[in-house]
Coordinates of C-alpha atoms in Angstrom, one line a residue:
M1 CA -15.0 5.9 19.1
L2 CA -16.4 3.0 19.3
T3 CA -14.9 -0.7 19.1
L4 CA -16.3 -4.1 18.3
Y5 CA -13.2 -5.7 21.2
T6 CA -13.9 -6.1 25.1
P7 CA -10.8 -7.0 27.1
N8 CA -12.7 -10.7 27.1
M9 CA -14.0 -10.6 23.5
K10 CA -12.2 -13.9 23.3
S11 CA -13.8 -15.3 25.5
I12 CA -17.2 -14.2 24.5
L13 CA -16.6 -15.5 20.7
K14 CA -16.1 -19.0 22.7
N15 CA -18.6 -18.7 23.8
I16 CA -21.2 -17.6 22.1
A17 CA -23.7 -20.6 20.3
V18 CA -22.1 -21.2 17.1
G19 CA -22.2 -24.9 17.7
T20 CA -25.1 -25.1 16.8
L21 CA -23.8 -25.0 13.1
L22 CA -22.2 -28.2 13.2
V23 CA -23.8 -30.3 15.3
G24 CA -24.2 -33.9 14.2
S25 CA -21.8 -33.0 11.3
L26 CA -22.0 -35.4 9.0
A27 CA -18.4 -34.2 7.2
S28 CA -15.4 -34.0 7.1
C29 CA -13.1 -30.6 7.9
D30 CA -12.3 -30.7 5.2
D31 CA -15.4 -29.5 3.5
F32 CA -16.2 -26.2 2.8
L33 CA -20.4 -26.7 4.3
T34 CA -18.6 -26.9 7.8
I35 CA -16.6 -24.7 10.4
E36 CA -14.5 -25.4 13.7
P37 CA -16.0 -24.0 16.4
E38 CA -13.5 -23.0 19.3
D39 CA -16.6 -24.3 21.8
K40 CA -20.6 -25.8 21.3
L41 CA -23.3 -24.6 23.7
V42 CA -26.5 -25.6 22.4
L43 CA -29.5 -24.2 24.2
D44 CA -33.4 -24.3 23.2
T45 CA -34.2 -21.0 25.3
Y46 CA -30.2 -19.3 23.9
Y47 CA -31.4 -16.4 22.8
T48 CA -33.7 -15.0 25.3
S49 CA -33.2 -11.1 24.9
A50 CA -32.5 -9.1 22.0
T51 CA -29.0 -8.0 24.3
M52 CA -27.8 -11.8 23.3
L53 CA -29.1 -11.9 20.4
R54 CA -26.7 -9.0 19.1
A55 CA -24.3 -11.2 20.8
N56 CA -24.2 -14.1 18.6
T57 CA -24.3 -11.6 15.8
L58 CA -21.1 -10.0 16.7
T59 CA -19.2 -13.9 15.0
L60 CA -20.4 -11.9 11.8
Y61 CA -17.3 -9.2 12.3
A62 CA -15.5 -9.5 14.3
S63 CA -11.3 -10.5 12.4
K64 CA -11.1 -14.6 14.0
T65 CA -14.1 -15.2 11.6
W66 CA -13.2 -13.5 8.7
S67 CA -8.7 -14.4 8.7
N68 CA -8.6 -17.2 6.0
F69 CA -9.7 -14.7 4.0
H70 CA -7.6 -11.0 5.2
M71 CA -4.7 -12.8 6.4
N72 CA -3.6 -15.1 3.7
F73 CA -6.1 -14.3 0.2
Q74 CA -7.4 -10.7 0.7
W75 CA -4.7 -8.6 -0.1
K76 CA -3.4 -10.9 -3.3
M77 CA -5.5 -9.4 -5.4
D78 CA -3.3 -6.2 -5.2
M79 CA -1.0 -8.6 -6.6
I80 CA -2.6 -10.1 -9.5
N81 CA -4.2 -6.8 -10.7
G82 CA -0.2 -5.7 -10.7
D83 CA -0.3 -2.9 -7.4
M84 CA 2.1 -4.9 -5.1
W85 CA 5.1 -6.7 -6.5
Y86 CA 5.8 -9.5 -4.7
T87 CA 7.2 -13.2 -6.2
Y88 CA 7.9 -15.1 -3.3
D89 CA 6.7 -19.4 -4.0
A90 CA 3.2 -19.4 -3.6
E91 CA 1.8 -16.1 -3.1
G92 CA 4.1 -15.4 -6.4
Q93 CA 2.0 -16.7 -8.3
W94 CA -0.5 -14.6 -8.2
F95 CA 2.0 -11.3 -8.8
F96 CA 2.9 -13.4 -12.4
G97 CA -1.0 -14.7 -12.6
S98 CA 0.1 -18.6 -13.2
Y99 CA -2.0 -19.6 -9.6
T100 CA -3.5 -22.8 -10.0
A101 CA -6.2 -25.2 -8.3
I102 CA -3.2 -25.9 -5.5
N103 CA -2.5 -22.6 -4.6
A104 CA -3.2 -22.7 -1.4
Y105 CA -3.9 -19.1 -0.6
I106 CA -7.0 -19.8 -3.4
D107 CA -8.4 -22.0 -1.0
E108 CA -7.8 -20.0 1.9
G109 CA -9.7 -17.7 0.3
W110 CA -12.1 -20.0 -0.8
K111 CA -12.5 -21.4 2.4
G112 CA -12.8 -17.9 4.2
L113 CA -15.7 -16.8 2.8
Y114 CA -17.7 -19.8 3.0
N115 CA -16.9 -19.6 6.6
V116 CA -18.2 -16.2 7.0
I117 CA -21.1 -17.8 4.9
A118 CA -22.0 -20.3 7.4
F119 CA -22.1 -18.7 10.5
A120 CA -24.0 -15.9 8.6
N121 CA -26.4 -19.2 7.4
S122 CA -26.2 -20.2 11.0
I123 CA -28.2 -16.7 12.5
I124 CA -30.3 -16.7 9.4
N125 CA -31.6 -20.4 9.3
D126 CA -30.7 -22.0 13.1
M127 CA -31.4 -19.1 15.9
P128 CA -34.8 -17.7 15.3
G129 CA -36.4 -21.3 16.3
K130 CA -33.9 -20.7 19.5
C131 CA -35.3 -17.7 21.1
S132 CA -37.9 -17.1 23.6
G133 CA -39.3 -14.1 25.0
V134 CA -37.6 -12.3 21.8
A135 CA -39.2 -9.5 19.7
Q136 CA -39.2 -10.4 16.4
E137 CA -37.9 -7.0 15.0
D138 CA -34.5 -7.7 17.0
I139 CA -34.8 -10.7 14.9
D140 CA -35.6 -9.6 12.0
K141 CA -32.6 -7.0 12.8
A142 CA -30.2 -9.7 13.7
V143 CA -31.2 -11.5 10.4
A144 CA -30.9 -8.9 7.8
E145 CA -27.3 -8.2 9.8
A146 CA -26.2 -11.9 8.2
R147 CA -27.5 -11.2 5.2
C148 CA -25.9 -8.1 4.8
V149 CA -22.6 -9.9 5.4
R150 CA -23.2 -12.5 3.6
A151 CA -24.3 -10.1 -0.2
L152 CA -21.0 -9.0 0.6
C153 CA -19.7 -12.8 0.4
Y154 CA -21.1 -13.5 -2.3
W155 CA -20.2 -10.8 -4.0
W156 CA -16.4 -11.3 -3.4
I157 CA -17.0 -15.2 -5.3
A158 CA -18.6 -14.0 -7.8
E159 CA -15.8 -12.0 -8.7
V160 CA -13.2 -14.4 -7.5
W161 CA -15.0 -17.2 -8.4
H162 CA -17.2 -16.3 -11.2
D163 CA -19.1 -19.6 -10.8
A164 CA -19.6 -20.8 -7.4
P165 CA -22.3 -23.2 -4.7
I166 CA -25.0 -20.7 -3.5
V167 CA -25.0 -22.3 0.2
Y168 CA -27.8 -21.3 2.0
N169 CA -28.5 -23.1 4.9
N170 CA -25.3 -25.1 5.9
T171 CA -26.9 -27.1 9.2
E172 CA -29.9 -28.4 6.4
N173 CA -27.4 -29.6 3.2
I174 CA -25.1 -31.2 6.5
S175 CA -28.6 -33.0 7.7
N176 CA -29.2 -33.7 4.4
S177 CA -26.1 -35.7 3.5
D178 CA -26.0 -32.6 0.7
L179 CA -22.0 -32.5 0.5
D180 CA -21.4 -32.6 -3.3
L181 CA -22.9 -29.1 -4.3
P182 CA -22.7 -27.9 -8.3
R183 CA -21.3 -24.6 -8.9
N184 CA -24.2 -21.4 -9.2
T185 CA -23.6 -19.2 -12.6
Q186 CA -22.3 -16.0 -11.5
K187 CA -26.0 -14.5 -13.0
S188 CA -27.3 -16.8 -10.6
I189 CA -25.0 -15.1 -7.6
Y190 CA -25.7 -12.1 -8.4
Q191 CA -29.3 -12.0 -7.9
F192 CA -29.0 -14.3 -4.5
A193 CA -26.4 -11.2 -2.5
L194 CA -29.4 -8.9 -4.1
D195 CA -32.0 -10.3 -3.1
D196 CA -29.7 -10.6 0.6
L197 CA -29.3 -6.8 0.2
N198 CA -33.0 -5.9 -0.5
Y199 CA -34.4 -7.9 2.8
A200 CA -31.2 -5.3 4.8
E201 CA -32.5 -2.4 3.7
E202 CA -35.5 -3.1 4.3
Y203 CA -34.7 -4.7 7.9
L204 CA -31.6 -2.9 9.4
P205 CA -31.6 0.4 11.2
E206 CA -30.7 4.0 9.6
T207 CA -27.7 4.1 12.8
D208 CA -27.2 1.6 15.3
A209 CA -25.1 2.2 18.6
D210 CA -22.4 0.5 17.8
A211 CA -21.0 2.1 14.8
F212 CA -19.5 -1.6 13.2
R213 CA -22.6 -2.5 12.7
C214 CA -24.8 -3.3 9.8
T215 CA -27.1 -0.5 8.7
K216 CA -28.8 0.8 6.3
Q217 CA -27.1 3.0 5.0
T218 CA -23.9 -0.7 4.6
A219 CA -26.9 -2.2 2.5
R220 CA -26.8 0.9 0.4
A221 CA -23.5 1.1 0.0
F222 CA -22.5 -2.9 -1.4
R223 CA -26.2 -2.6 -3.3
A224 CA -25.0 0.1 -5.5
K225 CA -21.7 -1.4 -5.5
L226 CA -23.0 -4.9 -6.7
L227 CA -25.9 -3.0 -9.7
V228 CA -22.6 -0.7 -10.4
T229 CA -21.0 -4.7 -11.7
M230 CA -24.1 -6.1 -12.3
A231 CA -24.1 -3.3 -15.4
S232 CA -20.9 -3.6 -16.4
H233 CA -21.8 -6.6 -17.6
S234 CA -23.0 -6.2 -21.6
D235 CA -23.6 -10.4 -21.4
Y236 CA -26.4 -11.0 -19.2
G237 CA -29.6 -8.7 -20.8
Y238 CA -30.2 -6.5 -18.1
D239 CA -31.7 -3.2 -17.9
R240 CA -27.9 -1.4 -17.2
A241 CA -29.6 1.9 -17.3
A242 CA -31.9 1.5 -14.3
L243 CA -29.1 -0.7 -12.1
Y244 CA -27.0 2.3 -12.9
A245 CA -29.8 4.6 -11.6
Q246 CA -30.8 2.7 -8.2
A247 CA -27.2 2.2 -8.0
A248 CA -26.7 6.4 -7.5
Q249 CA -30.1 6.8 -6.0
D250 CA -28.0 4.0 -3.1
C251 CA -24.8 6.2 -3.1
M252 CA -26.9 9.2 -3.0
A253 CA -28.5 8.6 0.4
V254 CA -25.2 7.2 1.5
M255 CA -23.3 10.2 1.0
D256 CA -25.9 12.2 2.4
A257 CA -26.1 10.5 6.0
N258 CA -21.9 11.0 7.0
D259 CA -20.1 14.3 6.5
W260 CA -19.0 15.2 4.0
L261 CA -15.9 12.8 3.2
T262 CA -12.8 15.7 3.0
N263 CA -13.6 15.6 7.1
N264 CA -12.1 12.5 7.1
D265 CA -8.2 13.4 6.8
F266 CA -6.1 10.6 4.1
S267 CA -3.1 10.6 6.8
T268 CA -4.8 9.0 9.5
L269 CA -7.4 6.3 8.5
F270 CA -5.7 3.3 8.6
D271 CA -4.4 3.5 12.2
V272 CA -6.3 2.4 15.2
D273 CA -7.5 5.7 16.2
A274 CA -9.7 5.8 12.7
N275 CA -11.6 2.2 14.1
N276 CA -15.8 2.8 12.8
G277 CA -14.9 6.1 12.7
P278 CA -16.7 8.1 9.4
E279 CA -15.4 6.8 6.9
S280 CA -15.5 3.5 7.4
I281 CA -18.5 1.4 5.5
F282 CA -17.8 -2.0 7.1
A283 CA -14.5 -3.3 8.3
I284 CA -13.1 -6.4 9.7
Q285 CA -13.0 -5.6 13.8
C286 CA -9.5 -6.6 14.4
A287 CA -8.1 -6.6 18.3
V288 CA -4.4 -7.3 20.0
Q289 CA -6.3 -10.4 21.1
G290 CA -3.9 -13.5 19.7
Y291 CA -3.1 -14.7 16.0
S292 CA -5.6 -14.7 13.9
Y293 CA -7.6 -11.9 15.9
G294 CA -6.2 -9.2 14.5
N295 CA -5.0 -7.0 11.3
A296 CA -2.0 -9.0 9.8
H297 CA -1.1 -6.4 7.5
N298 CA 1.0 -4.7 10.2
V299 CA 3.8 -7.7 9.7
A300 CA 3.2 -8.7 6.7
W301 CA 3.6 -6.4 5.2
S302 CA 6.1 -4.2 7.6
R303 CA 9.8 -3.4 5.9
S304 CA 12.3 -4.3 9.2
S305 CA 12.1 -4.1 12.5
V306 CA 13.6 -0.9 12.6
I307 CA 10.3 -0.1 12.7
A308 CA 8.2 -3.2 13.4
D309 CA 8.5 -5.8 15.9
Q310 CA 7.8 -8.2 13.8
T311 CA 8.2 -8.6 9.5
W312 CA 8.5 -9.7 6.9
G313 CA 7.3 -6.8 4.4
A314 CA 10.8 -5.8 3.0
G315 CA 10.6 -7.7 -0.6
K316 CA 6.8 -6.3 -0.8
G317 CA 6.8 -2.8 -2.3
P318 CA 4.4 -0.8 -4.7
T319 CA 4.8 -1.7 -8.8
I320 CA 6.5 1.1 -10.5
A321 CA 3.2 1.7 -11.9
L322 CA 1.4 2.3 -9.4
Q323 CA 4.0 5.0 -8.0
K324 CA 4.1 6.9 -11.8
L325 CA 0.1 7.2 -11.3
F326 CA 0.7 9.6 -8.1
D327 CA 1.8 13.4 -8.9
S328 CA 4.1 14.6 -6.8
T329 CA 1.3 16.8 -4.4
D330 CA -1.1 14.1 -4.2
K331 CA -1.3 13.8 -0.5
R332 CA -2.3 9.7 -0.6
R333 CA 1.1 9.3 -1.9
K334 CA 3.3 9.0 1.1
W335 CA 0.8 7.7 3.2
T336 CA 0.4 4.4 0.8
Y337 CA 4.6 3.7 0.2
M338 CA 7.5 5.1 1.3
T339 CA 9.6 5.7 -0.5
N340 CA 13.3 8.3 0.0
G341 CA 12.8 11.3 2.4
D342 CA 9.5 10.3 3.3
Y343 CA 10.0 10.9 7.3
Y344 CA 6.9 9.3 9.7
P345 CA 6.8 10.9 13.6
N346 CA 5.0 7.8 14.2
L347 CA 6.9 5.3 13.4
A348 CA 10.2 4.3 15.2
K349 CA 9.5 7.2 17.7
A350 CA 12.6 6.3 20.6
S351 CA 14.7 7.3 17.6
G352 CA 12.6 10.6 16.9
G353 CA 11.0 9.2 13.7
Y354 CA 11.2 7.3 11.1
T355 CA 13.3 8.4 8.0
Y356 CA 13.2 6.4 4.5
Y357 CA 16.0 5.6 2.7
Y358 CA 16.5 3.4 0.0
V359 CA 19.3 2.2 1.7
N360 CA 20.0 2.7 5.7
R361 CA 23.3 2.5 7.3
D362 CA 24.5 2.2 10.7
D363 CA 27.1 4.4 12.3
E364 CA 29.9 2.0 11.5
G365 CA 28.0 1.9 8.1
N366 CA 26.5 -1.9 7.8
I367 CA 24.3 -2.0 6.1
V368 CA 20.4 -1.8 8.5
E369 CA 17.7 -1.9 5.7
D370 CA 18.6 -2.8 1.8
R371 CA 16.2 -1.8 -0.5
N372 CA 14.2 -3.7 -2.6
E373 CA 13.0 -4.1 -6.4
V374 CA 11.0 -1.0 -6.7
N375 CA 12.2 1.7 -4.4
A376 CA 9.9 1.7 -2.1
H377 CA 7.5 -0.4 1.0
I378 CA 3.5 -0.1 2.0
K379 CA 2.7 1.9 4.0
K380 CA -1.1 2.1 4.5
Y381 CA -2.1 -0.2 7.7
I382 CA 2.0 -0.1 9.1
I383 CA 1.2 1.6 12.6
G384 CA 4.7 0.9 13.9
K385 CA 6.0 -1.2 17.2
S386 CA 4.3 -2.0 20.2
A387 CA 5.6 1.6 21.8
D388 CA 4.8 3.5 18.9
C389 CA 1.5 2.8 19.4
D390 CA -0.2 2.8 22.5
G391 CA 0.5 -1.8 22.7
N392 CA -2.0 -1.7 19.9
V393 CA 0.5 -3.8 18.4
G394 CA 0.8 -8.1 18.9
I395 CA 3.5 -10.2 18.7
N396 CA 0.9 -13.1 16.8
Q397 CA 0.9 -11.0 13.8
D398 CA -2.8 -8.9 15.6
A399 CA -2.5 -5.3 15.3
A400 CA -5.7 -3.2 16.3
N401 CA -6.1 -1.5 13.0
N402 CA -9.6 -2.3 12.6
I403 CA -9.4 -3.8 8.1
Y404 CA -11.5 -1.8 5.7
L405 CA -13.8 -3.6 2.7
M406 CA -16.2 -0.7 2.4
R407 CA -15.2 2.7 2.7
L408 CA -17.3 6.3 2.3
A409 CA -15.0 7.6 -0.6
D410 CA -15.4 4.2 -2.5
V411 CA -19.3 5.6 -2.6
Y412 CA -18.2 8.5 -3.6
L413 CA -16.5 6.8 -6.8
L414 CA -18.8 4.5 -6.9
Y415 CA -21.7 7.5 -7.6
T416 CA -20.3 8.8 -10.0
E417 CA -19.7 5.5 -12.2
A418 CA -23.1 5.0 -11.5
I419 CA -24.0 8.5 -13.3
M420 CA -21.7 8.2 -16.2
G421 CA -23.3 4.5 -16.6
T422 CA -22.7 2.7 -20.0
A423 CA -20.7 5.8 -21.0
S424 CA -16.7 6.3 -21.9
S425 CA -17.2 10.3 -19.8
T426 CA -19.7 12.4 -17.6
S427 CA -19.4 15.9 -17.2
D428 CA -22.9 15.7 -14.9
A429 CA -22.4 18.9 -11.8
I430 CA -22.8 16.0 -9.0
A431 CA -21.0 13.8 -10.5
I432 CA -17.7 15.6 -10.3
Q433 CA -18.3 17.4 -7.5
R434 CA -18.3 14.3 -5.7
F435 CA -15.3 13.0 -8.2
N436 CA -13.1 16.0 -7.2
A437 CA -14.3 15.8 -3.3
V438 CA -11.8 12.8 -3.2
R439 CA -9.0 14.8 -5.0
D440 CA -9.7 18.0 -2.7
R441 CA -9.0 15.8 0.2
A442 CA -5.7 14.3 -2.1
G443 CA -5.1 17.8 -2.6
L444 CA -5.6 17.6 -6.7
P445 CA -6.3 20.5 -8.9
Q446 CA -10.6 20.0 -9.9
V447 CA -11.9 18.7 -12.8
S448 CA -14.7 19.5 -15.5
T449 CA -15.1 16.1 -16.9
V450 CA -14.3 12.8 -16.0
T451 CA -13.2 9.4 -18.4
Y452 CA -13.7 5.7 -17.1
E453 CA -9.8 6.1 -17.4
D454 CA -9.7 8.6 -15.0
L455 CA -12.4 6.8 -12.7
M456 CA -10.1 3.5 -12.6
K457 CA -7.0 5.7 -12.1
E458 CA -8.1 8.0 -9.7
R459 CA -9.7 4.1 -7.9
L460 CA -6.5 3.0 -8.1
R461 CA -5.0 5.7 -6.4
E462 CA -7.4 5.8 -4.0
F463 CA -7.6 2.2 -2.4
A464 CA -4.2 1.2 -3.0
F465 CA -2.9 -2.0 -0.9
E466 CA -7.3 -2.0 0.2
S467 CA -7.7 -5.4 -2.5
Q468 CA -9.9 -2.7 -4.9
S469 CA -8.2 -2.3 -7.3
W470 CA -8.5 -6.1 -8.7
F471 CA -12.6 -5.7 -9.2
D472 CA -12.3 -2.5 -11.1
T473 CA -10.1 -4.2 -13.9
Q474 CA -13.0 -6.6 -13.8
R475 CA -15.7 -4.2 -14.4
L476 CA -13.8 -2.9 -17.4
R477 CA -13.4 -6.5 -18.7
Y478 CA -17.4 -6.7 -18.8
R479 CA -17.6 -3.6 -19.7
E480 CA -15.0 -3.8 -22.9
G481 CA -14.1 -6.9 -22.5
D482 CA -11.1 -9.2 -22.2
Q483 CA -9.1 -7.5 -24.4
A484 CA -9.2 -4.6 -23.0
A485 CA -8.8 -5.2 -19.6
L486 CA -5.6 -7.5 -20.4
N487 CA -4.3 -4.2 -21.9
W488 CA -5.2 -2.2 -18.9
I489 CA -2.6 -4.8 -16.0
N490 CA -0.1 -5.2 -19.3
T491 CA 0.3 -2.1 -19.6
G492 CA 0.7 -1.6 -16.2
Y493 CA -2.6 0.8 -16.7
H494 CA -1.8 2.6 -20.2
T495 CA 1.3 3.4 -17.7
G496 CA 4.2 1.9 -20.4
Y497 CA 5.6 0.1 -17.1
N498 CA 5.2 -3.6 -16.6
R499 CA 4.6 -4.7 -13.6
A500 CA 7.9 -6.8 -14.3
S501 CA 9.9 -3.2 -14.4
Q502 CA 12.1 -3.0 -11.5
Y503 CA 15.3 -0.5 -10.5
I504 CA 19.1 -1.2 -10.8
A505 CA 21.5 1.8 -9.7
K506 CA 23.7 2.5 -12.8
D507 CA 27.7 1.2 -13.7
G508 CA 29.4 2.5 -11.2
M509 CA 27.5 3.6 -8.2
D510 CA 29.0 3.6 -4.6
Q511 CA 28.3 3.7 -1.5
A512 CA 28.2 7.6 -1.2
D513 CA 25.8 8.0 -4.3
E514 CA 22.5 4.5 -3.2
N515 CA 20.5 7.6 -1.8
R516 CA 20.5 9.5 -4.5
D517 CA 17.6 8.9 -6.9
D518 CA 19.7 9.7 -10.4
S519 CA 21.6 6.7 -9.0
Y520 CA 19.2 4.2 -10.5
I521 CA 17.0 3.8 -13.6
I522 CA 14.0 1.2 -14.7
V523 CA 14.5 -1.4 -16.7
Q524 CA 11.4 -3.8 -18.0
S525 CA 13.4 -6.9 -19.3
K526 CA 16.4 -9.4 -18.6
A527 CA 18.3 -7.8 -21.7
E528 CA 18.4 -4.3 -19.4
Y529 CA 19.6 -6.4 -16.3
A530 CA 15.8 -6.8 -15.0
M531 CA 14.8 -10.6 -12.9
Y532 CA 11.7 -11.4 -15.4
D533 CA 10.9 -9.9 -18.6
P534 CA 7.6 -8.2 -19.0
I535 CA 5.4 -10.6 -17.4
I536 CA 2.4 -11.1 -19.8
L537 CA -1.0 -12.2 -17.9
T538 CA -3.7 -14.0 -19.8
A539 CA -7.8 -14.3 -19.8
D540 CA -6.9 -17.3 -18.0
A541 CA -6.3 -15.1 -14.6
F542 CA -9.6 -13.6 -14.7
V543 CA -11.2 -16.2 -12.7
C544 CA -9.7 -17.9 -10.3
P545 CA -10.2 -22.4 -9.9
I546 CA -11.9 -23.5 -7.9
P547 CA -9.1 -25.1 -4.9
A548 CA -8.4 -28.7 -5.3
S549 CA -9.0 -29.6 -2.3
V550 CA -12.7 -28.9 -2.3
S551 CA -13.2 -29.6 -5.9
T552 CA -11.6 -33.9 -5.1
S553 CA -15.0 -33.9 -2.3
S554 CA -17.0 -32.8 -4.3
P555 CA -17.1 -34.4 -7.9
A556 CA -20.2 -32.4 -9.0
L557 CA -18.6 -29.0 -8.6
A558 CA -16.9 -30.4 -12.6
G559 CA -19.9 -30.2 -13.9
D560 CA -21.0 -26.6 -15.4
P561 CA -22.5 -24.0 -13.2
V562 CA -26.3 -24.3 -13.2
D563 CA -28.8 -21.8 -12.6
F564 CA -29.8 -21.0 -9.2
Y565 CA -33.3 -19.4 -9.5
V566 CA -36.6 -21.6 -12.4
E567 CA -38.1 -19.6 -13.8

């Protein structure tokens, strides 16, 4: 299986010519138009071969480039959607839907995405002029890789902040002291991202020797996601049927170019062995190379030191609403979250594997692992201690299992969504076949008709803790309005369990009963001894504020958004 990192990858990253981004920078390091490279190396004829171009475009995939985004921001989207229970401090603001412009993680997300865009912009704008003796075809491919990744970043920005600046040439902005940029409209951002993906689809190869790199299939998959998002809008004057049709065509092309989905084992999708495998459309490349070079989820989400060398995930888990969506026969459930009686042979191997109990005690009766409010903890992306996984977990939040930003199952379900279009259900034979492929892999029975709500729930089960659900909720909002989306998340996806629902022990429960399911009841209000009354999000939660640190230095962001394209 191909992987991005080599033993000297850290030095490779330090010596890539990223310095072209900041030479002569007139901005402070707090300005979102700039990044801080680890090293600066600028030579007029640095790129003299296709190999050197490919070394530069490695930055587009590296965990280090994406670190602010994936370590400190990405998974907060699972909290705002009500999939992950976690209430602590500034992170807890996402669970409560009460974040403000001074929330540190909003700043990290903004900075993180614009950081990736800055790298992409350097490849798009600066690199071609630094080439000597390199074939135009190779230059076009490198630019197409960057435009493909830039489009994904702008899709995220458009869905989180809606209106935001389109930065397409950092070097030019800095050289001209053009640092106070206005916000552009969400509709403009969609079009900009679509232009990037159309270019990428034209110039990228069908396949690449490096399995992690963007290809035509990557561009088509991203474009399908973008087009379905655009088509969900009833307010932008789009030809929605045409957008859905193009999205379906792109999905079919990607599915035809890959093995059948059910050939990919869900139980191992989030392990190191699955890196850049057939399920992966695009993934952040992770390695045990130190802080920010790897996947931090293993530390941030692990329940305890019993299964991890570092851990602070004891207070995190799947909300009861999310748990209630899983049928007892769903094979995905055990590999998504852990609950009473689950056994994992790949964790705590030195002890013969790990069995999850609500309360885990040692031989003297001391609590080793205590339960949390939802009687469950996250399993997805948790690969254990270094000794459990051949050294693929480091001591600096740096596990080597990649982080998916898009995978094949998403394309299957997007195809069903695109065929459904503006209707509320579909019985189209191929759409149902692709929907059932996802269910087949999960061990669930086939269906003959899919409603939009069925699709939403299947996506919740498939992509829990992958930071996708919030964007599905946004598409529901575009289709049916704020109230429909608020009702969806405030009722726990129509399960009737608000995100504040929790388990408490029944009166009189003693130690002998602490690992019995019937020893606990679900409560949903302080009157029932829950920690919180029902948490009711409002429409304000659907759009993140611009980070205060950014708006302070860029006053134009406070103005009305403007169209990027002039007719």
